[in-house]
Coordinates of C-alpha atoms and ligand atoms in Angstrom, one line a residue:
M242 CA -7.9 -40.4 -54.0
T243 CA -6.7 -40.8 -50.5
G244 CA -3.3 -40.0 -49.1
K245 CA -2.5 -43.7 -48.9
E246 CA -3.4 -44.1 -52.7
L247 CA -1.1 -41.3 -53.5
L248 CA 1.7 -42.8 -51.6
E249 CA 1.2 -46.0 -53.4
I250 CA 1.6 -44.3 -56.7
L251 CA 4.8 -42.5 -55.5
R252 CA 6.3 -45.8 -54.6
N253 CA 6.7 -46.7 -58.2
R254 CA 7.4 -43.5 -60.1
V255 CA 7.8 -39.8 -60.2
L256 CA 4.4 -38.0 -60.7
V257 CA 4.4 -35.0 -63.1
F258 CA 2.3 -31.9 -62.5
D259 CA 1.4 -29.4 -65.2
G260 CA 3.0 -25.9 -65.7
A261 CA 2.0 -22.4 -65.1
T262 CA -1.7 -21.6 -65.1
G263 CA -1.5 -17.8 -64.8
T264 CA 1.2 -17.0 -67.2
S265 CA -0.3 -19.6 -69.7
L266 CA -3.7 -17.6 -69.6
Q267 CA -1.8 -14.5 -70.2
T268 CA -0.4 -15.7 -73.5
Q269 CA -4.1 -16.2 -74.8
N270 CA -4.4 -12.4 -74.8
L271 CA -7.9 -12.4 -73.3
S272 CA -10.0 -9.3 -73.6
A273 CA -12.0 -7.6 -70.8
A274 CA -15.1 -9.1 -72.4
D275 CA -13.6 -12.6 -72.1
F276 CA -13.3 -11.9 -68.3
G277 CA -16.9 -10.8 -68.2
G278 CA -16.4 -7.1 -68.3
E279 CA -14.0 -4.4 -67.4
H280 CA -14.6 -4.7 -63.6
L281 CA -13.6 -8.4 -63.8
A282 CA -10.6 -8.1 -66.1
G283 CA -7.6 -9.9 -64.5
C284 CA -9.8 -12.3 -62.3
N285 CA -8.5 -15.5 -63.8
E286 CA -10.8 -17.6 -61.7
Y287 CA -13.9 -15.9 -63.1
L288 CA -12.9 -17.3 -66.5
N289 CA -14.2 -20.6 -65.2
I290 CA -17.7 -19.0 -65.6
S291 CA -17.2 -16.4 -68.3
K292 CA -14.9 -18.3 -70.7
P293 CA -14.3 -21.9 -69.7
E294 CA -12.5 -22.6 -73.0
A295 CA -9.6 -20.5 -71.7
P296 CA -8.6 -22.7 -68.7
E297 CA -9.5 -25.8 -70.7
K298 CA -7.0 -24.7 -73.4
V299 CA -4.4 -24.5 -70.8
H300 CA -5.2 -28.0 -69.4
R301 CA -5.1 -29.5 -73.0
G302 CA -1.7 -27.9 -73.6
F303 CA -0.3 -29.8 -70.7
L304 CA -2.3 -33.0 -71.0
D305 CA -1.0 -33.1 -74.7
V306 CA 2.6 -33.4 -73.5
G307 CA 1.7 -36.2 -71.1
V308 CA 1.3 -34.8 -67.5
D309 CA -0.2 -37.0 -64.9
V310 CA -1.9 -34.2 -62.9
I311 CA -3.5 -31.0 -63.9
E312 CA -4.2 -28.1 -61.5
T313 CA -7.6 -26.5 -61.3
N314 CA -7.9 -22.8 -62.4
S315 CA -8.7 -21.7 -58.8
F316 CA -5.4 -20.4 -57.3
G317 CA -7.2 -17.2 -56.2
G318 CA -10.5 -18.8 -55.7
A319 CA -10.9 -18.3 -51.9
S320 CA -13.7 -15.8 -51.2
I321 CA -11.3 -13.4 -49.5
V322 CA -9.5 -12.9 -52.8
L323 CA -12.7 -13.0 -55.0
A324 CA -14.0 -10.3 -52.8
E325 CA -11.7 -7.8 -54.5
Y326 CA -13.9 -8.3 -57.6
G327 CA -17.1 -8.4 -55.7
L328 CA -17.4 -12.1 -56.2
A329 CA -17.0 -13.4 -52.6
E330 CA -20.4 -15.0 -52.6
R331 CA -19.6 -17.0 -55.8
S332 CA -16.6 -18.8 -54.4
Y333 CA -18.2 -22.3 -54.2
E334 CA -19.6 -22.0 -57.7
I335 CA -16.3 -20.7 -59.2
N336 CA -14.2 -23.5 -57.5
R337 CA -16.7 -26.1 -58.4
R338 CA -16.6 -25.0 -62.0
A339 CA -12.8 -24.9 -62.0
A340 CA -12.7 -28.6 -60.9
E341 CA -15.4 -29.6 -63.3
I342 CA -13.6 -28.2 -66.2
A343 CA -10.4 -29.9 -65.2
R344 CA -12.2 -33.1 -64.5
K345 CA -13.9 -33.3 -67.8
T346 CA -10.7 -32.5 -69.7
A347 CA -8.5 -34.9 -67.7
D348 CA -11.1 -37.7 -68.2
E349 CA -10.9 -37.1 -72.0
Y350 CA -7.3 -37.9 -72.0
A351 CA -7.4 -40.8 -69.6
S352 CA -7.3 -44.4 -70.8
P353 CA -7.6 -47.7 -68.9
D354 CA -3.9 -47.9 -68.3
R355 CA -3.3 -44.2 -67.8
T356 CA -5.1 -42.1 -65.1
R357 CA -5.0 -38.4 -65.3
Y358 CA -5.6 -36.7 -62.0
V359 CA -7.0 -33.3 -61.0
A360 CA -5.4 -31.3 -58.1
G361 CA -7.6 -28.6 -56.6
S362 CA -5.4 -25.5 -56.3
M363 CA -5.5 -23.4 -53.2
G364 CA -3.3 -20.3 -53.3
P365 CA -2.2 -18.2 -50.3
T366 CA -4.8 -15.5 -50.8
T367 CA -3.7 -11.8 -50.6
K368 CA -3.7 -11.7 -46.7
L369 CA -1.1 -12.6 -44.1
P370 CA -2.8 -13.6 -40.9
S371 CA 0.5 -13.4 -38.9
L372 CA 0.5 -9.7 -39.7
G373 CA -3.2 -9.3 -38.6
H374 CA -4.5 -8.8 -42.0
I375 CA -7.2 -11.3 -41.3
G376 CA -8.4 -13.5 -38.4
F377 CA -7.7 -17.3 -38.4
D378 CA -11.4 -18.3 -38.4
D379 CA -12.3 -16.0 -41.3
M380 CA -9.4 -17.3 -43.3
K381 CA -10.3 -20.9 -42.5
D382 CA -14.0 -20.4 -43.3
S383 CA -13.0 -18.9 -46.7
Y384 CA -10.7 -21.9 -47.5
K385 CA -13.5 -24.3 -46.4
V386 CA -15.8 -23.1 -49.1
Q387 CA -13.0 -23.4 -51.7
V388 CA -12.4 -27.0 -50.5
K389 CA -16.1 -27.9 -50.8
G390 CA -16.3 -26.5 -54.3
L391 CA -13.1 -28.3 -55.5
V392 CA -14.1 -31.7 -54.0
D393 CA -17.7 -31.4 -55.3
G394 CA -16.4 -30.5 -58.7
G395 CA -14.4 -33.7 -58.9
A396 CA -10.8 -32.9 -57.7
D397 CA -8.7 -36.0 -56.8
L398 CA -6.5 -34.2 -54.4
L399 CA -5.9 -30.7 -53.0
I400 CA -2.7 -28.7 -53.2
V401 CA -2.2 -25.8 -50.8
E402 CA 0.5 -24.0 -52.7
T403 CA 2.7 -21.0 -52.6
C404 CA 2.3 -20.7 -48.8
Q405 CA 3.8 -17.5 -47.6
D406 CA 2.8 -17.6 -43.9
L407 CA 2.7 -20.8 -41.8
L408 CA -0.5 -19.4 -40.1
Q409 CA -2.1 -19.1 -43.5
M410 CA -1.1 -22.6 -44.4
K411 CA -2.5 -23.9 -41.1
A412 CA -5.8 -22.1 -41.8
A413 CA -6.0 -24.1 -45.1
L414 CA -5.2 -27.3 -43.3
V415 CA -7.7 -26.7 -40.5
A416 CA -10.4 -26.1 -43.2
I417 CA -9.4 -29.4 -44.9
H418 CA -9.3 -31.2 -41.5
E419 CA -12.8 -29.9 -40.7
F420 CA -14.1 -30.7 -44.1
I421 CA -12.8 -34.3 -43.8
E422 CA -14.3 -34.7 -40.3
E423 CA -17.7 -33.4 -41.4
T424 CA -18.1 -35.2 -44.6
G425 CA -16.0 -38.4 -44.0
K426 CA -14.4 -38.0 -47.3
G427 CA -10.6 -38.9 -47.5
I428 CA -8.7 -36.8 -49.9
A429 CA -4.9 -36.5 -50.5
V430 CA -3.2 -33.2 -49.6
I431 CA -0.1 -31.7 -50.9
V432 CA 1.4 -28.6 -49.1
S433 CA 3.9 -26.5 -50.9
I434 CA 5.6 -23.4 -49.5
T435 CA 7.4 -20.6 -51.3
I436 CA 11.0 -19.8 -50.3
E437 CA 11.8 -16.2 -51.5
T438 CA 15.2 -15.4 -53.0
M439 CA 16.5 -14.2 -49.4
G440 CA 16.3 -17.9 -48.4
T441 CA 13.2 -17.9 -46.1
M442 CA 9.4 -17.7 -46.6
L443 CA 7.9 -14.2 -46.9
M444 CA 7.4 -14.0 -43.1
G445 CA 11.0 -15.0 -42.5
T446 CA 10.4 -18.8 -41.9
E447 CA 13.3 -21.1 -42.4
I448 CA 12.8 -24.4 -44.2
A449 CA 13.5 -26.4 -41.0
A450 CA 10.8 -24.5 -39.1
A451 CA 8.3 -25.0 -41.9
L452 CA 9.0 -28.7 -41.9
T453 CA 8.7 -29.0 -38.2
T454 CA 5.2 -27.2 -38.3
I455 CA 3.9 -29.3 -41.2
E456 CA 5.3 -32.7 -40.2
P457 CA 2.8 -33.6 -37.5
Y458 CA -0.3 -33.3 -39.9
D459 CA -1.2 -36.7 -41.0
I460 CA -3.7 -35.3 -43.5
V461 CA -0.8 -34.0 -45.4
T462 CA 0.8 -36.6 -47.6
V463 CA 3.4 -34.7 -49.6
F464 CA 5.4 -31.5 -48.7
G465 CA 7.5 -29.4 -51.0
M466 CA 8.1 -26.0 -52.5
N467 CA 7.1 -23.9 -55.4
C468 CA 7.3 -20.5 -57.0
A469 CA 9.5 -17.4 -56.3
T470 CA 12.6 -18.8 -57.9
G471 CA 13.9 -21.2 -60.5
P472 CA 15.2 -24.6 -59.6
K473 CA 18.9 -23.5 -59.1
E474 CA 18.0 -21.2 -56.2
M475 CA 15.9 -24.1 -54.6
E476 CA 18.8 -26.6 -54.5
E477 CA 19.8 -26.4 -50.8
N478 CA 16.3 -26.4 -49.5
I479 CA 15.3 -29.4 -51.7
R480 CA 18.4 -31.2 -50.4
Y481 CA 17.3 -30.3 -46.9
L482 CA 13.8 -31.7 -47.4
C483 CA 15.1 -34.9 -49.1
E484 CA 17.3 -35.6 -46.2
N485 CA 14.9 -34.7 -43.5
S486 CA 11.3 -34.9 -44.5
P487 CA 9.4 -38.1 -43.7
K488 CA 6.9 -37.1 -46.4
P489 CA 7.6 -37.4 -50.1
V490 CA 9.1 -34.2 -51.7
F491 CA 7.3 -32.0 -54.2
V492 CA 9.2 -29.4 -56.4
M493 CA 7.6 -26.8 -58.8
P494 CA 10.0 -24.1 -59.7
N495 CA 9.4 -21.1 -61.8
A496 CA 11.1 -20.8 -65.2
G497 CA 14.0 -19.0 -63.5
L498 CA 13.9 -15.7 -61.6
P499 CA 11.5 -13.2 -63.2
E500 CA 12.9 -10.2 -65.1
N501 CA 10.7 -7.2 -65.2
I502 CA 10.3 -6.1 -68.9
G503 CA 8.0 -3.2 -69.3
G504 CA 6.0 -4.0 -66.2
Q505 CA 5.6 -7.7 -67.3
A506 CA 7.4 -10.5 -65.4
C507 CA 9.4 -12.5 -67.9
Y508 CA 10.9 -15.9 -67.4
H509 CA 13.9 -17.1 -69.3
L510 CA 14.9 -20.6 -68.0
S511 CA 15.1 -23.0 -71.0
P512 CA 13.5 -26.4 -71.1
D513 CA 17.1 -27.8 -71.2
E514 CA 18.0 -26.0 -68.0
L515 CA 14.9 -27.1 -66.2
E516 CA 15.5 -30.7 -67.4
F517 CA 19.0 -30.6 -66.0
W518 CA 18.0 -29.4 -62.5
M519 CA 14.9 -31.6 -62.2
T520 CA 16.9 -34.7 -63.3
R521 CA 19.4 -33.9 -60.5
F522 CA 16.6 -33.4 -57.9
V523 CA 15.1 -36.7 -58.8
R524 CA 18.1 -38.8 -59.3
E525 CA 20.4 -37.4 -56.7
F526 CA 18.1 -36.1 -54.0
G527 CA 14.9 -38.4 -54.4
V528 CA 12.2 -35.8 -55.2
S529 CA 8.8 -37.6 -56.0
I530 CA 6.6 -35.0 -57.7
I531 CA 7.8 -32.5 -60.2
G532 CA 6.0 -29.8 -62.1
G533 CA 6.4 -26.2 -63.1
C534 CA 5.3 -22.9 -61.8
C535 CA 5.3 -19.3 -63.3
G536 CA 6.7 -19.1 -66.8
T537 CA 6.7 -22.9 -67.5
T538 CA 5.2 -24.0 -70.8
P539 CA 4.2 -27.3 -72.3
D540 CA 7.7 -27.3 -73.9
H541 CA 9.2 -27.2 -70.3
I542 CA 6.8 -29.8 -68.9
S543 CA 7.3 -32.3 -71.7
R544 CA 10.8 -32.7 -70.4
L545 CA 9.5 -33.5 -66.9
V546 CA 7.4 -36.2 -68.6
K547 CA 10.6 -37.5 -70.1
I548 CA 12.3 -37.6 -66.7
S549 CA 9.5 -39.5 -65.2
A550 CA 9.7 -42.1 -67.9
Q551 CA 13.4 -42.6 -67.6
I552 CA 14.4 -42.0 -64.0
K553 CA 13.3 -43.6 -60.7
P554 CA 13.8 -41.3 -57.8
K555 CA 16.8 -42.0 -55.5
E556 CA 15.8 -44.0 -52.4
R557 CA 15.9 -41.4 -49.6
D558 CA 17.7 -42.1 -46.3
V559 CA 15.6 -39.8 -44.0
S560 CA 16.4 -38.8 -40.4
Y561 CA 13.7 -36.6 -38.9
T562 CA 14.3 -35.0 -35.5
P563 CA 11.1 -34.2 -33.6
S564 CA 11.1 -30.5 -33.0
V565 CA 8.9 -27.5 -32.2
S566 CA 9.1 -24.2 -34.0
S567 CA 8.4 -20.6 -33.9
I568 CA 7.4 -18.7 -37.1
Y569 CA 11.1 -18.3 -37.8
S570 CA 13.2 -21.3 -36.6
N571 CA 13.0 -24.7 -34.9
V572 CA 14.3 -26.3 -31.8
A573 CA 14.7 -30.1 -31.4
L574 CA 13.0 -31.7 -28.4
H575 CA 16.4 -33.3 -27.4
V576 CA 19.8 -31.6 -27.6
D577 CA 23.2 -33.0 -26.8
P578 CA 24.2 -32.3 -24.1
P579 CA 20.7 -31.8 -22.5
P580 CA 18.6 -30.1 -21.5
V581 CA 16.4 -28.1 -23.8
I582 CA 15.9 -25.0 -21.6
V583 CA 12.4 -23.8 -21.3
G584 CA 12.4 -20.2 -19.9
E585 CA 9.9 -20.0 -16.9
R586 CA 9.6 -16.3 -16.6
C587 CA 6.7 -15.5 -19.0
N588 CA 4.4 -16.7 -16.3
A589 CA 1.9 -14.6 -14.4
N590 CA 2.1 -17.0 -11.5
G591 CA 5.8 -17.6 -11.5
S592 CA 7.3 -14.1 -12.1
K593 CA 6.5 -10.9 -10.3
K594 CA 7.7 -8.9 -13.1
F595 CA 5.6 -10.7 -15.7
K596 CA 2.6 -10.4 -13.5
E597 CA 3.1 -6.6 -13.1
L598 CA 3.5 -6.2 -16.8
L599 CA 0.3 -8.2 -17.5
L600 CA -1.7 -6.2 -14.8
A601 CA -0.5 -2.9 -16.5
E602 CA -1.2 -4.4 -20.0
E603 CA 2.3 -3.5 -21.0
Y604 CA 2.5 -6.1 -23.7
D605 CA 5.7 -4.7 -25.3
G606 CA 7.4 -5.2 -21.9
M607 CA 6.4 -8.8 -22.0
V608 CA 7.9 -9.2 -25.3
Q609 CA 11.1 -7.7 -23.9
L610 CA 11.0 -10.2 -21.0
A611 CA 10.7 -13.0 -23.6
K612 CA 13.6 -11.6 -25.6
E613 CA 15.7 -11.3 -22.3
Q614 CA 15.1 -15.1 -21.6
M615 CA 16.3 -15.8 -25.1
K616 CA 19.6 -14.0 -24.5
E617 CA 20.0 -15.8 -21.2
G618 CA 20.0 -19.1 -23.1
A619 CA 16.4 -20.3 -23.2
H620 CA 15.5 -22.4 -26.2
I621 CA 11.7 -22.4 -25.7
L622 CA 9.4 -20.2 -23.6
D623 CA 6.6 -21.3 -21.3
L624 CA 3.8 -18.8 -21.5
C625 CA 1.1 -18.5 -18.9
V626 CA -1.2 -15.4 -18.6
A627 CA -3.7 -16.9 -16.2
Y628 CA -4.5 -14.4 -13.5
V629 CA -7.5 -14.4 -11.1
G630 CA -10.0 -11.8 -12.1
R631 CA -8.7 -11.2 -15.5
D632 CA -9.9 -12.4 -19.0
E633 CA -7.4 -15.0 -19.9
V634 CA -8.6 -15.5 -23.5
R635 CA -8.3 -11.8 -24.1
D636 CA -4.9 -11.6 -22.5
M637 CA -3.7 -14.6 -24.4
R638 CA -4.8 -13.1 -27.7
E639 CA -3.1 -9.7 -27.0
V640 CA 0.2 -11.5 -26.0
M641 CA 0.1 -14.1 -28.7
K642 CA -0.5 -11.5 -31.4
R643 CA 2.9 -10.1 -30.5
F644 CA 4.9 -13.1 -29.4
N645 CA 4.0 -14.9 -32.8
T646 CA 6.1 -12.5 -34.8
Q647 CA 8.3 -10.8 -32.2
V648 CA 9.7 -13.8 -30.3
A649 CA 12.0 -16.1 -32.2
L650 CA 11.7 -18.9 -29.8
P651 CA 9.0 -21.7 -29.9
L652 CA 6.3 -21.4 -27.2
M653 CA 4.7 -23.7 -24.6
I654 CA 1.1 -22.7 -24.0
D655 CA 0.6 -23.0 -20.3
S656 CA -3.1 -23.0 -19.4
T657 CA -5.9 -25.2 -18.0
E658 CA -8.5 -23.5 -20.2
Y659 CA -9.3 -25.1 -23.6
K660 CA -10.6 -21.9 -24.9
V661 CA -7.4 -20.1 -24.1
I662 CA -5.3 -23.0 -25.6
E663 CA -7.2 -23.0 -28.8
E664 CA -7.2 -19.2 -29.2
A665 CA -3.5 -19.3 -28.7
L666 CA -3.0 -22.0 -31.3
K667 CA -5.1 -20.0 -33.8
M668 CA -2.6 -17.1 -33.5
Y669 CA 0.6 -19.2 -33.5
A670 CA 2.3 -19.9 -36.8
G671 CA 4.9 -22.4 -35.6
R672 CA 4.5 -25.8 -33.7
A673 CA 3.6 -25.2 -30.1
I674 CA 3.6 -27.3 -27.0
I675 CA 0.4 -27.5 -25.0
N676 CA 1.2 -27.5 -21.2
S677 CA -0.5 -29.7 -20.1
I678 CA -2.8 -32.7 -19.8
N679 CA -3.3 -35.1 -16.9
L680 CA -5.9 -37.5 -15.6
E681 CA -7.1 -35.6 -12.6
D682 CA -10.7 -35.6 -14.0
G683 CA -10.3 -38.9 -15.8
E684 CA -10.0 -38.6 -19.5
E685 CA -11.8 -35.3 -19.7
R686 CA -8.6 -33.2 -20.3
M687 CA -7.3 -35.6 -22.9
R688 CA -10.6 -35.7 -24.7
R689 CA -10.6 -31.9 -24.9
A690 CA -6.9 -31.1 -25.5
L691 CA -5.7 -33.9 -27.8
P692 CA -8.0 -33.1 -30.7
L693 CA -6.5 -29.6 -30.5
C694 CA -3.1 -31.1 -30.8
K695 CA -4.1 -33.0 -33.9
K696 CA -5.8 -30.1 -35.5
Y697 CA -3.0 -27.5 -35.0
G698 CA -0.1 -30.0 -35.0
A699 CA 1.1 -29.3 -31.4
A700 CA 3.1 -31.5 -29.0
V701 CA 1.7 -31.9 -25.5
I702 CA 3.1 -32.3 -22.0
A703 CA 1.5 -35.0 -19.8
L704 CA 1.6 -34.6 -16.0
T705 CA 1.7 -37.7 -13.9
I706 CA -1.6 -36.8 -12.1
D707 CA -4.7 -39.0 -11.9
E708 CA -8.0 -39.1 -10.1
S709 CA -6.3 -39.8 -6.9
G710 CA -4.0 -36.8 -7.3
M711 CA -0.3 -36.2 -8.0
A712 CA 1.6 -39.5 -8.2
K713 CA 4.3 -39.7 -5.4
T714 CA 6.2 -43.0 -6.1
R715 CA 8.1 -44.0 -9.2
D716 CA 5.8 -46.9 -9.9
K717 CA 2.7 -44.8 -9.6
K718 CA 4.2 -42.0 -11.8
F719 CA 5.1 -44.6 -14.4
E720 CA 1.6 -46.2 -14.2
V721 CA -0.1 -42.9 -14.8
A722 CA 2.4 -42.1 -17.7
K723 CA 1.6 -45.5 -19.3
R724 CA -2.2 -44.9 -19.0
I725 CA -1.8 -41.5 -20.8
H726 CA 0.6 -42.9 -23.4
D727 CA -1.7 -45.8 -24.3
L728 CA -4.8 -43.6 -24.5
A729 CA -3.1 -40.8 -26.4
I730 CA -1.8 -43.2 -29.0
D731 CA -4.5 -45.8 -29.4
K732 CA -7.6 -43.5 -28.9
Y733 CA -6.5 -40.0 -29.9
G734 CA -4.1 -40.7 -32.8
M735 CA -1.1 -39.1 -31.2
R736 CA 2.5 -40.5 -31.8
E737 CA 4.9 -41.4 -29.0
E738 CA 7.2 -38.6 -30.1
D739 CA 4.4 -36.0 -29.6
L740 CA 4.4 -36.7 -25.8
I741 CA 6.5 -35.1 -23.2
F742 CA 6.2 -36.6 -19.8
D743 CA 6.5 -34.4 -16.7
T744 CA 7.0 -36.7 -13.5
L745 CA 6.4 -33.5 -11.3
T746 CA 8.3 -33.2 -8.1
F747 CA 7.2 -31.9 -4.7
T748 CA 9.5 -29.5 -2.9
L749 CA 12.3 -30.9 -0.8
G750 CA 12.2 -27.5 1.0
S751 CA 9.3 -28.4 3.4
G752 CA 11.3 -30.8 5.4
D753 CA 8.2 -33.0 5.6
E754 CA 8.8 -36.8 6.2
E755 CA 6.2 -37.6 3.5
F756 CA 8.2 -35.8 0.7
R757 CA 11.8 -36.7 1.5
K758 CA 11.8 -39.2 -1.4
A759 CA 10.2 -36.7 -3.9
G760 CA 13.4 -36.1 -5.7
I761 CA 14.6 -39.6 -6.3
E762 CA 11.1 -40.9 -7.1
T763 CA 10.8 -38.2 -9.8
I764 CA 14.2 -39.0 -11.3
E765 CA 13.6 -42.8 -11.2
A766 CA 10.2 -42.4 -12.9
I767 CA 12.1 -40.5 -15.7
K768 CA 14.3 -43.4 -16.1
M769 CA 11.4 -45.8 -16.4
I770 CA 9.5 -43.7 -18.9
K771 CA 12.6 -43.2 -21.1
R772 CA 13.1 -47.1 -21.0
E773 CA 9.7 -47.9 -21.9
F774 CA 8.8 -45.1 -24.3
P775 CA 12.1 -44.3 -26.0
K776 CA 10.5 -41.9 -28.5
S777 CA 8.7 -39.8 -25.9
Y778 CA 10.4 -36.9 -24.1
T779 CA 10.6 -35.9 -20.5
L780 CA 10.4 -32.6 -18.8
L781 CA 10.5 -31.1 -15.3
G782 CA 9.6 -27.7 -13.8
V783 CA 12.9 -27.7 -11.9
S784 CA 12.2 -24.8 -9.6
N785 CA 9.4 -26.8 -7.9
I786 CA 12.0 -28.9 -6.1
S787 CA 13.1 -25.9 -4.0
F788 CA 9.9 -23.9 -3.1
G789 CA 10.1 -22.7 0.4
L790 CA 13.9 -22.3 0.6
N791 CA 15.9 -19.1 0.6
V792 CA 17.0 -17.7 -2.8
H793 CA 20.6 -18.9 -2.8
A794 CA 19.7 -22.4 -1.6
R795 CA 17.1 -22.6 -4.4
H796 CA 19.6 -21.8 -7.1
V797 CA 22.0 -24.4 -5.8
L798 CA 19.4 -27.2 -5.3
N799 CA 17.8 -26.5 -8.6
S800 CA 21.1 -26.8 -10.4
V801 CA 22.2 -29.9 -8.7
F802 CA 18.7 -31.6 -9.1
L803 CA 18.7 -30.7 -12.8
H804 CA 22.2 -32.3 -13.1
Y805 CA 21.0 -35.6 -11.7
A806 CA 17.7 -35.6 -13.6
M807 CA 19.7 -35.0 -16.8
Q808 CA 21.9 -37.9 -16.1
D809 CA 18.8 -40.2 -15.9
G810 CA 17.3 -39.0 -19.1
L811 CA 15.6 -35.6 -18.7
D812 CA 15.2 -33.9 -22.0
L813 CA 13.7 -30.6 -21.2
A814 CA 13.7 -28.4 -18.1
I815 CA 11.6 -25.4 -17.2
V816 CA 14.0 -23.1 -15.4
N817 CA 15.1 -19.5 -14.9
A818 CA 17.8 -19.8 -17.5
Q819 CA 19.8 -17.0 -15.9
R820 CA 20.0 -18.8 -12.5
I821 CA 21.0 -22.3 -13.6
M822 CA 24.6 -23.1 -12.8
P823 CA 26.6 -25.9 -14.3
L824 CA 27.7 -28.3 -11.6
Y825 CA 31.3 -27.2 -11.5
K826 CA 30.2 -23.7 -10.4
V827 CA 28.5 -25.1 -7.3
D828 CA 31.0 -25.5 -4.4
A829 CA 31.8 -29.0 -3.4
R830 CA 30.0 -28.7 -0.1
G831 CA 26.8 -27.4 -1.5
R832 CA 26.9 -30.1 -4.2
E833 CA 27.3 -32.9 -1.7
L834 CA 24.7 -31.5 0.6
C835 CA 22.1 -31.2 -2.2
R836 CA 23.1 -34.7 -3.4
E837 CA 22.3 -36.1 0.0
V838 CA 19.0 -34.3 0.2
I839 CA 18.0 -35.3 -3.3
F840 CA 18.8 -39.0 -2.7
D841 CA 17.6 -38.9 0.9
E842 CA 20.7 -40.3 2.4
R843 CA 20.0 -39.0 5.9
K844 CA 23.6 -38.7 7.0
F845 CA 22.5 -36.2 9.5
E846 CA 20.0 -38.4 11.3
S847 CA 22.2 -41.5 11.2
A848 CA 25.1 -39.5 12.7
Q849 CA 22.6 -38.2 15.4
A850 CA 21.5 -41.8 16.0
Q851 CA 25.0 -43.0 16.4
A852 CA 25.8 -40.1 18.7
G853 CA 22.8 -40.9 20.7
Ligands
THG187 N1 5.6 -28.5 -15.0 C1 5.0 -28.0 -16.1 N2 4.7 -26.7 -16.2 C2 4.9 -25.9 -15.2 C3 5.5 -26.4 -14.0 C4 5.8 -27.8 -13.9 N3 4.6 -24.5 -15.2 C5 4.7 -23.7 -14.1 C6 5.9 -24.1 -13.2 N4 5.8 -25.5 -13.0 C7 7.2 -23.8 -13.8 N5 7.4 -22.5 -13.8 C8 7.9 -21.8 -12.6 C9 8.0 -20.4 -12.6 C10 8.6 -19.7 -11.6 C11 9.0 -20.4 -10.5 C12 8.8 -21.8 -10.4 C13 8.3 -22.5 -11.5 C14 9.5 -19.6 -9.3 N6 9.3 -18.2 -9.2 C15 9.8 -17.5 -8.1 C16 9.0 -17.8 -6.8 O1 7.8 -18.1 -7.0 O2 9.5 -17.8 -5.7 C17 9.6 -16.0 -8.4 C18 10.5 -15.5 -9.2 C19 10.2 -13.9 -9.7 O3 9.2 -13.4 -9.2 O4 10.9 -13.5 -10.5 O5 10.1 -20.2 -8.4 O6 6.4 -28.3 -12.9 N7 4.7 -28.8 -17.1

C-alpha cells in the first residue's frame, strides 16, 4: 500500500498492530535444534528458515484476536545483525521468508470486508553510526537488502522501529528512498523512535529534535514511538507528538517497565492498564495507530482491538513550527523577537582562529570554538572548512564526526562542493541547512543540491545570484528569488518552508557610488520576499555590509544594519554573536550615522552642495 492509502485508512479509524514478537517466541520454549543448531540459538530471524511454524504461531495468536496489522519476524534481519551468526549473506532470503510467512498467514484471515496487513519490521541493528560503530553507507546498504527482501516477500508497508540514533534512522530512510527511486514501487513507511526512561533517545535526542529531523521526509507517512517503557512513561511525549506532528501518531508501548527476574526481562502491565492508557491516548490526544511491544500478549492486544471498534481518535489541532535540529535539540527557523543567530566563526575563510585550528588539524579546538559561540548566544552554527590546497571532503568528515555528537547546536553546511555537502549530511544526525544554492550556473546547483535536501531532509539557503551575477536591485533580487522558489517547489519537490532566502549585500564600506544603495535594496528585497512567500525564511550574512571598515565601525554598522533588516522581516542572521549589540547600546550619533549610510540619505553631500 502507498502512504496515501494508509492515510485514507487512518481517516476513518484507529489501526491496530500486533504485540511482541520476541517475547512471544520466547514463550514457545524453542530448542537449539529449532533454531538450526547451537551456533544459531537465539537468532529469531533464522526461525523463518529453520522453523517457520514458530513465527507463524505468533502471527496466528494476534490475528485470532483481530489485529489489522502483523509485523514480520525480521527485527534483527539486517545483514549487520545477522553477521553475528555468520548469516550476513542470507539477509535477503531471511527477510523475504519473514514477509512470505506473514503474508500467507494474514491472507488466510482476510475476508472481502476485512483486510489484514503485513508490516515489514526493520529494527535498529546493534550499531550506532553516530558513535562511529559503522559508516552511513554500510548501514544504508545493509538496510536496502532488508527492504528488498521484505517488499519482495509481500509486505504492505515498512516500519522502521525502535530507532535509537537519528543517523541510524536516516540510514534506513535513505535505503527506502533509494529503493523507491530504483524500483518505482510506492510503499507506506512508519518510523518509530524509542525514548528511554531518562526521557530522550539513547543518543540523548529530545522528542522535538526527532520530530524536526523526521518531518521533512515525505516518504514517511506516520511517526511515533515504541519500546523501552510502558504507556504511562510515554504520556508527555505522546502528548507532544499529538500537538505538534503533522504526521499521524503511532504508539506501541511495552507491557510496562521490565523487571529483571533471574536474568530474564519480565513485564507486568495488565491488559486492563494497557487499555486504560491507550484509550486515553486515542480519545484525548488523537493517536491513530496502536499496538504492543515487549511483553504484550494476545490478551493485551485484544483490548486494543476493542478500543479501535469503540473509539474514534480525537481530531488533532496541530501546529508545527519549521525547525532545524542537532542530534540533541531543535531550533525554530523564526524566533520572537528575531533573529535566529547563526554563529559565523567556524569558517576557515571568515575566522583566523578557525583557519589556524584547521591547518593544525586541531579538531578538538574547533569543537571548543563551536561551544564558545553557543555560550555567546548563537542558536545555529555556520560550518565551512573549505581551504585552498586542503582536502575539503576529508576535513569535513573529521569535523562532522566530532560536531555531530559534541556540538548541541544545529549546523549549516557551508560549501560549494556537492561531495562535501553529501558527506557532511551522511554524518549528521539532525536536520541541517545547506548553505547554499543559487542560479550562477543556471539550474546546475539546484539540480545537484536539492535532491540531497530531499534525501537527507535538509533545509536550504538560496542566494539571489543568477547567470548575470549577484542581484543588486530589490526587483532583481526578488526576481531571482521567485525563479528559485518556483523551480524548487514545482520541479524539485521542496516546500516553501524549506527555503531560506539570502538577499546578499555588498559592503557599504567601499564608498563606491555603485554600491551606496546596497543596504536598502537588500532590506527592501527581504520585505518583498516575506510578502510573497510568507512561509519561507530570510537570512543575511550581516558582516558583509561592513567589509573594509575599521573594527569598531564594523561592529556598529553591523548592529544597526541588523536592526533595520529585522524590522523588515529578517528571520536569521549570520553574525559574530559576541560582537552584535542591541541598538540601545550604540550611541545616538553612531546610530544616526549608520542609519543615514544604510538608507543613503546623503546629508553630507547635500550640505556640501548647499554650502557651495
Ligand atoms: N550568506 C550566506 N553564507 C555566508 C555569507 C553570506 N557565509 C560566509 C559569510 N557570508 C558569513 N560569514 C562571515 C564570517 C566572518 C566574517 C564575515 C562573514 C568576518 N570575519 C573577519 C574579517 O574577515 O575581517 C575576521 C574575523 C576573525 O578573524 O576572527 O568579517 O552572506 N548564506
